[in-house]
mmCIF file of C-alpha atoms in Angstrom:
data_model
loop_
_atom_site.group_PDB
_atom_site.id
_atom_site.type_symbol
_atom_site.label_atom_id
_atom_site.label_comp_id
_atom_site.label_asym_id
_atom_site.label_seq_id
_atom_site.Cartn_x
_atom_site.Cartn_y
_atom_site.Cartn_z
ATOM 1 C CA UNK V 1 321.832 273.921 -97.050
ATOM 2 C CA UNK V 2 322.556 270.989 -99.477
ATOM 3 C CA UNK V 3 319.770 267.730 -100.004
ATOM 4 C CA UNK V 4 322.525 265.991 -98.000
ATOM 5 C CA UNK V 5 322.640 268.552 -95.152
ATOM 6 C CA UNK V 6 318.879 267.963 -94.753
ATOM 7 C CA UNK V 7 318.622 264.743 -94.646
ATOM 8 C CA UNK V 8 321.343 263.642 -92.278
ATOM 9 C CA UNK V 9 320.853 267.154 -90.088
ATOM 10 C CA UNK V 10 324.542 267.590 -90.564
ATOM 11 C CA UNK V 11 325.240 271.360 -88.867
ATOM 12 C CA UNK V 12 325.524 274.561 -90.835
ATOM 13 C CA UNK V 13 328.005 277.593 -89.986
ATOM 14 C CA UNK V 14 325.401 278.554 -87.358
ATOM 15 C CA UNK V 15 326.418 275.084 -85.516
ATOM 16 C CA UNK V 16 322.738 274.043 -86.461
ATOM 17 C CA UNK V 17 321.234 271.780 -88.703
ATOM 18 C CA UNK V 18 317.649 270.469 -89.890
ATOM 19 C CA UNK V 19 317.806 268.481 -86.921
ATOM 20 C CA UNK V 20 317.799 271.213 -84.258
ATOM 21 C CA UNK V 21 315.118 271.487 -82.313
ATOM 22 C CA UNK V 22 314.230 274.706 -81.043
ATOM 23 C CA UNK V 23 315.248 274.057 -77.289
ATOM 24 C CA UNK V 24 318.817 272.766 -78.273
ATOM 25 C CA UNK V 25 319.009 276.155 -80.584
ATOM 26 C CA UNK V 26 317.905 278.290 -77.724
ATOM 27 C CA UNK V 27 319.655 276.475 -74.786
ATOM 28 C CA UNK V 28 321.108 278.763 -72.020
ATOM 29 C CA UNK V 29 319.749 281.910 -73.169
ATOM 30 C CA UNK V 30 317.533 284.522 -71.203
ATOM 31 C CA UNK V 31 314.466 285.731 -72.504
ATOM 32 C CA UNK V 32 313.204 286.615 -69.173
ATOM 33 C CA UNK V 33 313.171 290.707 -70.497
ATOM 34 C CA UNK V 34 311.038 289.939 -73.120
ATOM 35 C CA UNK V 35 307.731 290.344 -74.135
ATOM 36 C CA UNK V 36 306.828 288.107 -77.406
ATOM 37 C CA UNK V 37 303.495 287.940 -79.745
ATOM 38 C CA UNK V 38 302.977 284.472 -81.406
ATOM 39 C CA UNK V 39 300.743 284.388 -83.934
ATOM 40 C CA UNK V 40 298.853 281.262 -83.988
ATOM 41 C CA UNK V 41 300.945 280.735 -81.383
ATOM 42 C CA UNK V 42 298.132 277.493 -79.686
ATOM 43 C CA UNK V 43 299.177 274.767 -82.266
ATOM 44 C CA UNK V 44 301.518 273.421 -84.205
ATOM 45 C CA UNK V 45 304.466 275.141 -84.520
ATOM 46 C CA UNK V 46 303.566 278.339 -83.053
ATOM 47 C CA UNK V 47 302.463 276.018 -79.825
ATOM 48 C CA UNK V 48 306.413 274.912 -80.021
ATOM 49 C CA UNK V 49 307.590 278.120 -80.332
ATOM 50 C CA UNK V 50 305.254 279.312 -77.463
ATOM 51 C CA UNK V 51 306.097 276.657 -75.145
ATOM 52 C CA UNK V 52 310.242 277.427 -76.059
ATOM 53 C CA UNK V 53 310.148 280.627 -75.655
ATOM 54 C CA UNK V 54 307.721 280.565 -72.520
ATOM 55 C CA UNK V 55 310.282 278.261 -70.851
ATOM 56 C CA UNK V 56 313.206 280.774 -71.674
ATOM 57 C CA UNK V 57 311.345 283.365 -69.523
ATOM 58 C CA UNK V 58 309.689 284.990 -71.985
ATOM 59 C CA UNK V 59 305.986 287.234 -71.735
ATOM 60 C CA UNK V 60 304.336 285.107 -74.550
ATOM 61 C CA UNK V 61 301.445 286.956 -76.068
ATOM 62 C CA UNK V 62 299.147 283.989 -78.319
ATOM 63 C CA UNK V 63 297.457 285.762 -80.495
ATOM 64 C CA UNK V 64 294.961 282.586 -82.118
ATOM 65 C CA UNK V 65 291.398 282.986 -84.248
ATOM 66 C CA UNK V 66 290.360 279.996 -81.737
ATOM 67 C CA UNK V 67 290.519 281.329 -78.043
ATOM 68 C CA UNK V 68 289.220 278.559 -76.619
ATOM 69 C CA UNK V 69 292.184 276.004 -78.251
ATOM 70 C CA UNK V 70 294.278 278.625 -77.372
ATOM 71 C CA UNK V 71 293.253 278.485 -74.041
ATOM 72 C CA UNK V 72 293.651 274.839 -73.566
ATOM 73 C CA UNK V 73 297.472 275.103 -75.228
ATOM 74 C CA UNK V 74 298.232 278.270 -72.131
ATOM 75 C CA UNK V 75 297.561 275.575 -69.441
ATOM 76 C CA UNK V 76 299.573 272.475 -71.564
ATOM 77 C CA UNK V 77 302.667 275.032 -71.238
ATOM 78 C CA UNK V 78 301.328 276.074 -67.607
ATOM 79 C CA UNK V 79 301.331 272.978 -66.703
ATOM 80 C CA UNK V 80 304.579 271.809 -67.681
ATOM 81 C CA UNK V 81 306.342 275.299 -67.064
ATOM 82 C CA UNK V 82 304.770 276.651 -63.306
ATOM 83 C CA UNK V 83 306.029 280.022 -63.661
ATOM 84 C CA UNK V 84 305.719 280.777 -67.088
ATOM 85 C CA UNK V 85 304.068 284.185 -68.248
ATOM 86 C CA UNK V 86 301.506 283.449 -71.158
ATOM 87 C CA UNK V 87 298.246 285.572 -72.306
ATOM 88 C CA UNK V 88 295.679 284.762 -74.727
ATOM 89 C CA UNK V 89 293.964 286.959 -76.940
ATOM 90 C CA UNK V 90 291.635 286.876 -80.117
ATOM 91 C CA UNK V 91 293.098 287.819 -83.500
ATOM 92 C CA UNK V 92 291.692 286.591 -87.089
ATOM 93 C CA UNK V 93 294.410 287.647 -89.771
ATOM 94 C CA UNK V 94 291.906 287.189 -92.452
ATOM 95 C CA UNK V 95 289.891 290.033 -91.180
ATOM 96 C CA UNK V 96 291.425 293.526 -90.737
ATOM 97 C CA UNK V 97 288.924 294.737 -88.123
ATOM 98 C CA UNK V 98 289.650 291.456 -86.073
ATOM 99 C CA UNK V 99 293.663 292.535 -86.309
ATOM 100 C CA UNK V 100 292.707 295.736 -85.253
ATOM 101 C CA UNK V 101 290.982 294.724 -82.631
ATOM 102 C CA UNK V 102 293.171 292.649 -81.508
ATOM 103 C CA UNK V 103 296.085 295.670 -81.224
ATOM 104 C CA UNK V 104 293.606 297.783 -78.984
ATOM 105 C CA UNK V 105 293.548 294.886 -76.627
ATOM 106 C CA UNK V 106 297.322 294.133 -76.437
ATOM 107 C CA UNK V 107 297.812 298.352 -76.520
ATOM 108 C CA UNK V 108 295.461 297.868 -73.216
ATOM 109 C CA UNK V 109 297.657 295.442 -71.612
ATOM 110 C CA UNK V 110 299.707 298.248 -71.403
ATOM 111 C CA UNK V 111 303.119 295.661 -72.054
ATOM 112 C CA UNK V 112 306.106 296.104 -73.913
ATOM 113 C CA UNK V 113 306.596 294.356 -77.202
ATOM 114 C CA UNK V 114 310.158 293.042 -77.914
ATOM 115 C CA UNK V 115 309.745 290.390 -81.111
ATOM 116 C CA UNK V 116 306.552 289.619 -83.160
ATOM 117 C CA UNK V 117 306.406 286.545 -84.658
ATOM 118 C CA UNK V 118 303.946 286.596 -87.685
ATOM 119 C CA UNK V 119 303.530 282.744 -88.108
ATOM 120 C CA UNK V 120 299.578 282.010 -88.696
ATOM 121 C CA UNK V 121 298.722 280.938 -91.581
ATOM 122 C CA UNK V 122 296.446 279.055 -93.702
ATOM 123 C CA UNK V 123 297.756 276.455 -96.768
ATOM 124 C CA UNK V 124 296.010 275.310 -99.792
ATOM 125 C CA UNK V 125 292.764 275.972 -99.161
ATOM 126 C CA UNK V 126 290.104 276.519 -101.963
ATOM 127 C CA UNK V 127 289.458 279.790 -103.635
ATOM 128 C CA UNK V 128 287.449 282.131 -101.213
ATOM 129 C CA UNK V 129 287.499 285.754 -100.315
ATOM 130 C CA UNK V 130 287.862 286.718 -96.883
ATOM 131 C CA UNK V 131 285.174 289.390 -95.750
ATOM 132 C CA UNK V 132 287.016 292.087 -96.833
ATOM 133 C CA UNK V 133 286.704 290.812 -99.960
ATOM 134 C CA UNK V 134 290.391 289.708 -100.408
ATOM 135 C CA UNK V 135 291.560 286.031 -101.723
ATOM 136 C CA UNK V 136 291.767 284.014 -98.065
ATOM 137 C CA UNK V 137 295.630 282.897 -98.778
ATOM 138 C CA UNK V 138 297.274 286.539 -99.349
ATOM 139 C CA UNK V 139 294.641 288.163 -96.487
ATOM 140 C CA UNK V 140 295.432 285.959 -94.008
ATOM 141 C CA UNK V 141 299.339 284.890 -95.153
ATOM 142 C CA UNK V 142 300.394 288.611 -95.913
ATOM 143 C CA UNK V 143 297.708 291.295 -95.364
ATOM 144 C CA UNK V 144 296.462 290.239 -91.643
ATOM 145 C CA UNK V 145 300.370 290.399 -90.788
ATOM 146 C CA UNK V 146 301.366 293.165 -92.842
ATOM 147 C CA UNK V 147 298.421 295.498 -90.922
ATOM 148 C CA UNK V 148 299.537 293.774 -87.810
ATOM 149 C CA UNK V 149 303.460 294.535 -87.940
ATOM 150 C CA UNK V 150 302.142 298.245 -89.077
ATOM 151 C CA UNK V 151 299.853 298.440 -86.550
ATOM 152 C CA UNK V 152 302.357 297.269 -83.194
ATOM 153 C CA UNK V 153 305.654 299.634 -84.989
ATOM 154 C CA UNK V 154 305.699 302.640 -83.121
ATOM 155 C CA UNK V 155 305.340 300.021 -79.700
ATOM 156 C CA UNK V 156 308.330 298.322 -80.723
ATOM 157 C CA UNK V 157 310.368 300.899 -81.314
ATOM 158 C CA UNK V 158 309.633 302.586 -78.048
ATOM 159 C CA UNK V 159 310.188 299.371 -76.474
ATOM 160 C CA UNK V 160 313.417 299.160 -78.243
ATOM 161 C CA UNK V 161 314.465 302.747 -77.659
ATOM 162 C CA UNK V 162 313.578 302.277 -73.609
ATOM 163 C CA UNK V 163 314.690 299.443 -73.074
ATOM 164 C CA UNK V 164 318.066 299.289 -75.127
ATOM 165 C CA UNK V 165 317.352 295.971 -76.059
ATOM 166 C CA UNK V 166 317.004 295.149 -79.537
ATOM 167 C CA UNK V 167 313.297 294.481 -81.473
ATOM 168 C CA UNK V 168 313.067 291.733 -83.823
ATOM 169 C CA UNK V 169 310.346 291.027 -86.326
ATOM 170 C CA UNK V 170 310.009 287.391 -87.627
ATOM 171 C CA UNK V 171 307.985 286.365 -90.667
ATOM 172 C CA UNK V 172 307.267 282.493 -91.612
ATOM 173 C CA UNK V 173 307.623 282.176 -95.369
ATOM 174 C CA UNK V 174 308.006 278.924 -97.037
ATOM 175 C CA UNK V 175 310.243 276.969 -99.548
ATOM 176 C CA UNK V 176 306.957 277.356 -101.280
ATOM 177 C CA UNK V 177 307.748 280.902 -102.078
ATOM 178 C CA UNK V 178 309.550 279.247 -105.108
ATOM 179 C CA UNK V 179 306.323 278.024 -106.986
ATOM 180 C CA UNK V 180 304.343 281.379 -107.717
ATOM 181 C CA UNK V 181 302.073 282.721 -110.233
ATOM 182 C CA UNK V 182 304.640 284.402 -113.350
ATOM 183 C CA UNK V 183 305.836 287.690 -112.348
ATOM 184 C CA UNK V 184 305.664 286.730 -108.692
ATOM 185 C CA UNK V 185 302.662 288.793 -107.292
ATOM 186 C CA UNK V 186 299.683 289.323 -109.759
ATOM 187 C CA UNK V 187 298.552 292.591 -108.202
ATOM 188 C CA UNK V 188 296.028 293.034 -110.961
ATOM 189 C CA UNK V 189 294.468 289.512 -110.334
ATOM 190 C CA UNK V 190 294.612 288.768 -107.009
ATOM 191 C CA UNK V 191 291.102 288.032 -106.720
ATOM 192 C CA UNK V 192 290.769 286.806 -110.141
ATOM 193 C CA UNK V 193 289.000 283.103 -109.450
ATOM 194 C CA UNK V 194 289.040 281.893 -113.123
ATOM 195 C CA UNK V 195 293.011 281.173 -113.045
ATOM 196 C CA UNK V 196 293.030 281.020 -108.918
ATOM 197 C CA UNK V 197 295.670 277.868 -108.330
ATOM 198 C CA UNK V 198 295.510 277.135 -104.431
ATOM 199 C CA UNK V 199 299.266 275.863 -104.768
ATOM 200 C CA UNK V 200 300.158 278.899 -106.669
ATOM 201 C CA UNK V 201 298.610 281.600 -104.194
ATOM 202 C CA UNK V 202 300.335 279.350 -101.250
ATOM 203 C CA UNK V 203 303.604 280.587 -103.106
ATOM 204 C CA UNK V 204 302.376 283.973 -103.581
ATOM 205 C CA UNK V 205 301.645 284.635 -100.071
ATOM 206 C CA UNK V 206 304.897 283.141 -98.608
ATOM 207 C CA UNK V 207 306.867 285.377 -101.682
ATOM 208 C CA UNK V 208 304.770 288.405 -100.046
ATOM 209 C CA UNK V 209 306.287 287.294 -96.718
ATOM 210 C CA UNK V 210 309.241 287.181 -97.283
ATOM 211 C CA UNK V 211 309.373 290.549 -99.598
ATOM 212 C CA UNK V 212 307.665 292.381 -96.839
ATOM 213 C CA UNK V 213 309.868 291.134 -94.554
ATOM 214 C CA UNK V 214 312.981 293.176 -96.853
ATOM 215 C CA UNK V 215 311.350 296.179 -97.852
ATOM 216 C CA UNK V 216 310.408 296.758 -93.888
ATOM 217 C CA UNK V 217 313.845 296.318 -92.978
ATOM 218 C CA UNK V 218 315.094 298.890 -95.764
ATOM 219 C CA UNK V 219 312.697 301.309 -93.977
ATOM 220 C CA UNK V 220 313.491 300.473 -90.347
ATOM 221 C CA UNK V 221 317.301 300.558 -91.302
ATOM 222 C CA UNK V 222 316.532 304.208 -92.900
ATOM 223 C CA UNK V 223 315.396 305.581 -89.955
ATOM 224 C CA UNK V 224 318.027 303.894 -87.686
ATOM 225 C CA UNK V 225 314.956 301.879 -85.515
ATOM 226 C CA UNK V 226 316.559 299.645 -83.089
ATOM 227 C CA UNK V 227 314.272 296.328 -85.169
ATOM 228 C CA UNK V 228 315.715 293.598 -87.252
ATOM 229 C CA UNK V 229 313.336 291.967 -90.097
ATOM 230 C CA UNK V 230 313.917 288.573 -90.970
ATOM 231 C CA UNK V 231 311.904 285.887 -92.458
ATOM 232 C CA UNK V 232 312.205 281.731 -92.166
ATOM 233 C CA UNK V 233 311.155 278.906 -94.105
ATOM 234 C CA UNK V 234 310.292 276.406 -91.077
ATOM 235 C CA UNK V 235 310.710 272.880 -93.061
ATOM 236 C CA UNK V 236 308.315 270.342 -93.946
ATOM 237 C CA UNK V 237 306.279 269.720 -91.232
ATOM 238 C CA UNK V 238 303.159 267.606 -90.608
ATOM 239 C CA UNK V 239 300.785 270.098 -89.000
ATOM 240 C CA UNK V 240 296.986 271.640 -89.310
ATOM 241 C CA UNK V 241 298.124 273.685 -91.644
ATOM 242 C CA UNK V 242 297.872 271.247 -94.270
ATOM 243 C CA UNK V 243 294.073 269.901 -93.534
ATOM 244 C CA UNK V 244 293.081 271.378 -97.111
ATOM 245 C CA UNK V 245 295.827 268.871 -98.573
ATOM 246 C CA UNK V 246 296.196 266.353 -96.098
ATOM 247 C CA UNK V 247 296.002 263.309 -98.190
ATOM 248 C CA UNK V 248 298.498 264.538 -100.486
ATOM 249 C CA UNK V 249 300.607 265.642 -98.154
ATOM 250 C CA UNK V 250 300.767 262.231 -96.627
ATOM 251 C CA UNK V 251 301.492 260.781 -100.223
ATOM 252 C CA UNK V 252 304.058 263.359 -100.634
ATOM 253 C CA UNK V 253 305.246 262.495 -97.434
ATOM 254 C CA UNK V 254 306.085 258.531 -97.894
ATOM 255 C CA UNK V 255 307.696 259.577 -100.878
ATOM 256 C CA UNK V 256 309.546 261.996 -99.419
ATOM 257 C CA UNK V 257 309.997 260.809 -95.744
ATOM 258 C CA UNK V 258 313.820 261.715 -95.083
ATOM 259 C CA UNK V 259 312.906 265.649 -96.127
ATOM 260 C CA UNK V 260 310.427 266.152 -93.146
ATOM 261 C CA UNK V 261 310.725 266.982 -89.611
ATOM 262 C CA UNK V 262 309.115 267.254 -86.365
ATOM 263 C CA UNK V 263 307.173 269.975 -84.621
ATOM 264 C CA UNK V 264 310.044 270.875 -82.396
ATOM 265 C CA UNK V 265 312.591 270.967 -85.398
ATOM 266 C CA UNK V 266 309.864 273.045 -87.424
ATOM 267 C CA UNK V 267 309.755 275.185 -84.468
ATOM 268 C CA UNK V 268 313.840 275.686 -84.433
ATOM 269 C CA UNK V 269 314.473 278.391 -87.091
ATOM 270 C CA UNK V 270 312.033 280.737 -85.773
ATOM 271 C CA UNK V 271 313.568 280.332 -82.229
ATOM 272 C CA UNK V 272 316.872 280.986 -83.530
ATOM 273 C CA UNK V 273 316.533 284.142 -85.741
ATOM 274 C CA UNK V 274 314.163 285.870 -82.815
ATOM 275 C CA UNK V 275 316.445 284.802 -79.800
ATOM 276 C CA UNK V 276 320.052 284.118 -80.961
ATOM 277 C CA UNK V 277 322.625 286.818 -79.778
ATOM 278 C CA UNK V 278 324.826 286.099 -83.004
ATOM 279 C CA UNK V 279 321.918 288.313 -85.424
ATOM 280 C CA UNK V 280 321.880 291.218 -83.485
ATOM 281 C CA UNK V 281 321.973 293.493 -86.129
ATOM 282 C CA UNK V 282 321.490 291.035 -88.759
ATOM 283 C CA UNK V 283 318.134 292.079 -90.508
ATOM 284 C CA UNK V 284 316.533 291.259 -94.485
ATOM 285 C CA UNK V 285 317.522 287.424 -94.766
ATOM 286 C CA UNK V 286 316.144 284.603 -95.320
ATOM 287 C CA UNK V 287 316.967 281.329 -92.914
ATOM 288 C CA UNK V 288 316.101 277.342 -93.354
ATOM 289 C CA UNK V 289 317.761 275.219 -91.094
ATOM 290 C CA UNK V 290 318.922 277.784 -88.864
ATOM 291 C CA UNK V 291 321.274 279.228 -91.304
ATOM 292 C CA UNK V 292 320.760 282.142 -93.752
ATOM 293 C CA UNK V 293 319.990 280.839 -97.215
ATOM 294 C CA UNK V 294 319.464 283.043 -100.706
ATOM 295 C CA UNK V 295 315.785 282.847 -101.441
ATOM 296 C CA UNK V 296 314.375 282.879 -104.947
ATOM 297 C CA UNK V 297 315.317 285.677 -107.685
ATOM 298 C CA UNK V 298 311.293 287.368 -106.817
ATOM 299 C CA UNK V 299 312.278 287.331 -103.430
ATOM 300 C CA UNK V 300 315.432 289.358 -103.938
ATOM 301 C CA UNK V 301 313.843 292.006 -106.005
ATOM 302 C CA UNK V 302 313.241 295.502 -104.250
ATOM 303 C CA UNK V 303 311.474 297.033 -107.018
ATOM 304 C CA UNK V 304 308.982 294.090 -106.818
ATOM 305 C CA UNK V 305 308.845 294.475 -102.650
ATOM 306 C CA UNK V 306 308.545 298.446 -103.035
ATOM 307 C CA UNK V 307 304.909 297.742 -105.309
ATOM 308 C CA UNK V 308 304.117 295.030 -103.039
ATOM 309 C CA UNK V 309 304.218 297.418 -100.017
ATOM 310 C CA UNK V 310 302.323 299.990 -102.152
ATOM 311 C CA UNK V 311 299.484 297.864 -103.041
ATOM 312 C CA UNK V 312 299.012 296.431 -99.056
ATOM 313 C CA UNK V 313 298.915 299.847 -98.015
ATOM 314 C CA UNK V 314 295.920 300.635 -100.744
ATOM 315 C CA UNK V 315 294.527 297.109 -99.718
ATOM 316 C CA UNK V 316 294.387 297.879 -96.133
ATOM 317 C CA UNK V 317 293.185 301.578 -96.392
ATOM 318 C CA UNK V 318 290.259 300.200 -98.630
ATOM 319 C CA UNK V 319 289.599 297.863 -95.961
ATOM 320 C CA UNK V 320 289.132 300.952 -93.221
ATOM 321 C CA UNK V 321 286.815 302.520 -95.648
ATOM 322 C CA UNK V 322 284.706 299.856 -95.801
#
């Protein structure tokens, strides 16, 4: 999508634009089969995409690191939507014992699982190490979901082979994927404070997202699973996200005004790649806007997302050891 496309919200060849919101993109379609997990899914975006996909039918699983928030976002969409299906339950990406957790109580719900939605996230924030001893941006961003998608697999693709109905896997990346360290992920120093940039590891973390997003989908397609991968940059929205940067994002912002959206336009892309009937089948892109986009060259490389998914899978079985 072109500078111009963005800022007038002139429609792509998906008949959507960056001023789509995520009802208009999802408008007469039936999710009423489906069983959904929205990671911090009780504010911000995720709450949109919640609330959207609640209102299509959907079983929406919130899976937030703050229950009680959570809880009070459930009864905003109760209470606008009366018959609308939506559990809570606790789930800190930074931590893998907390993600584990977490799939033992949805596994005990004893519920199908259609489409995950890994959209938590945290943006910016100082160097710290989460207390598995991992930088906080690429635990939470990439590990927590990486472990998480692993984790709920083999549910999704019984779902999938039960029901008939296609499984689809949706990871928010970012634009921000662009500006990384060099070489895209610094597997060597990913804990390495010294040269730690918070903007940098922001970049990192989306690039992992979106690279895990196509070396999954290789795998998946390999084995002939029933499960599309995609991943989404949302656009530049105004959200709690950014409360490590929000000053500068608010000086970005007035400089930049005509480049942002709302909550329910953020909430749009990730709406349309996990419910459209057009992408059945379509799995490994990238969308902004609604409409598939080439992400950067890092993003495209498979040898680069083959180490990546190498070095989560040593991450996370240090993790169990510990």
């Amino acid at each position: 999508m072109s500078i111009f496309s963005l800022v007038t919200g002139r429609p792509g060849p998906s008949g959507y634009g960056s001023a789509s919101t995520a009802e208009e993109v999802t408008e007469g379609i039936d999710a009423s089969k489906l069983t959904v997990i929205v990671t911090g899914g009780g504010s911000g975006i995720g709450l949109e995409t919640s609330r959207v996909l609640a209102l299509r039918g959907a079983h929406v699983i919130i899976a937030a690191r703050n229950t009680d928030a959570a809880n009070k976002a459930k009864q905003v969409i109760l209470n606008e939507i009366e018959n609308a299906k939506v559990d809570v339950l606790k789930l800190d990406l930074s931590s893998t014992k907390s993600v584990r957790s977490f799939v033992d109580n949805f596994h005990a719900l004893h519920l199908p699982l259609n489409i995950l939605i890994n959209n938590a996230g945290v943006m910016f924030c100082p160097f710290q190490l989460s207390e598995d001893g991992i930088e906080m941006q690429f635990a939470t961003n990439h590990l927590g979901h990486f472990l998480l998608t692993s984790l709920l697999l083999d549910k999704m693709k019984d779902t999938a082979r039960t029901t008939g109905i296609e499984g689809r896997i949706v990871n928010l990346s970012s634009i921000a994927h662009l500006h990384t360290y060099e070489g895209g992920i610094r597997f060597q120093k990913i804990n390495d404070e010294r040269s730690y940039s918070d903007k940098r590891a922001y970049g990192q973390s989306k690039l992992a997202n979106i690279l895990h997003a196509k070396e999954l989908s290789r795998r998946l397609q390999e084995v002939g699973a029933n499960i599309t991968v995609n991943s989404v940059h949302p656009g530049l929205i105004m959200t709690p996200l950014m409360r490590h940067s929000a000053l500068l994002m608010r000086i970005l912002k007035f400089f930049t005004c005509l480049l942002w959206k709302n909550v329910p336009q953020g909430a749009s892309t990730t709406c349309y790649v996990a419910l459209d009937p057009r992408l059945k089948g379509v799995s490994g892109k990238y969308y902004l806007d609604c409409n598939e986009m080439e992400p950067s060259a890092y993003a495209r490389d498979q040898k680069l997302a083959r180490e990546l998914w190498d070095f989560s899978n040593k991450l996370v079985a240090s993790t169990a050891k510990s």
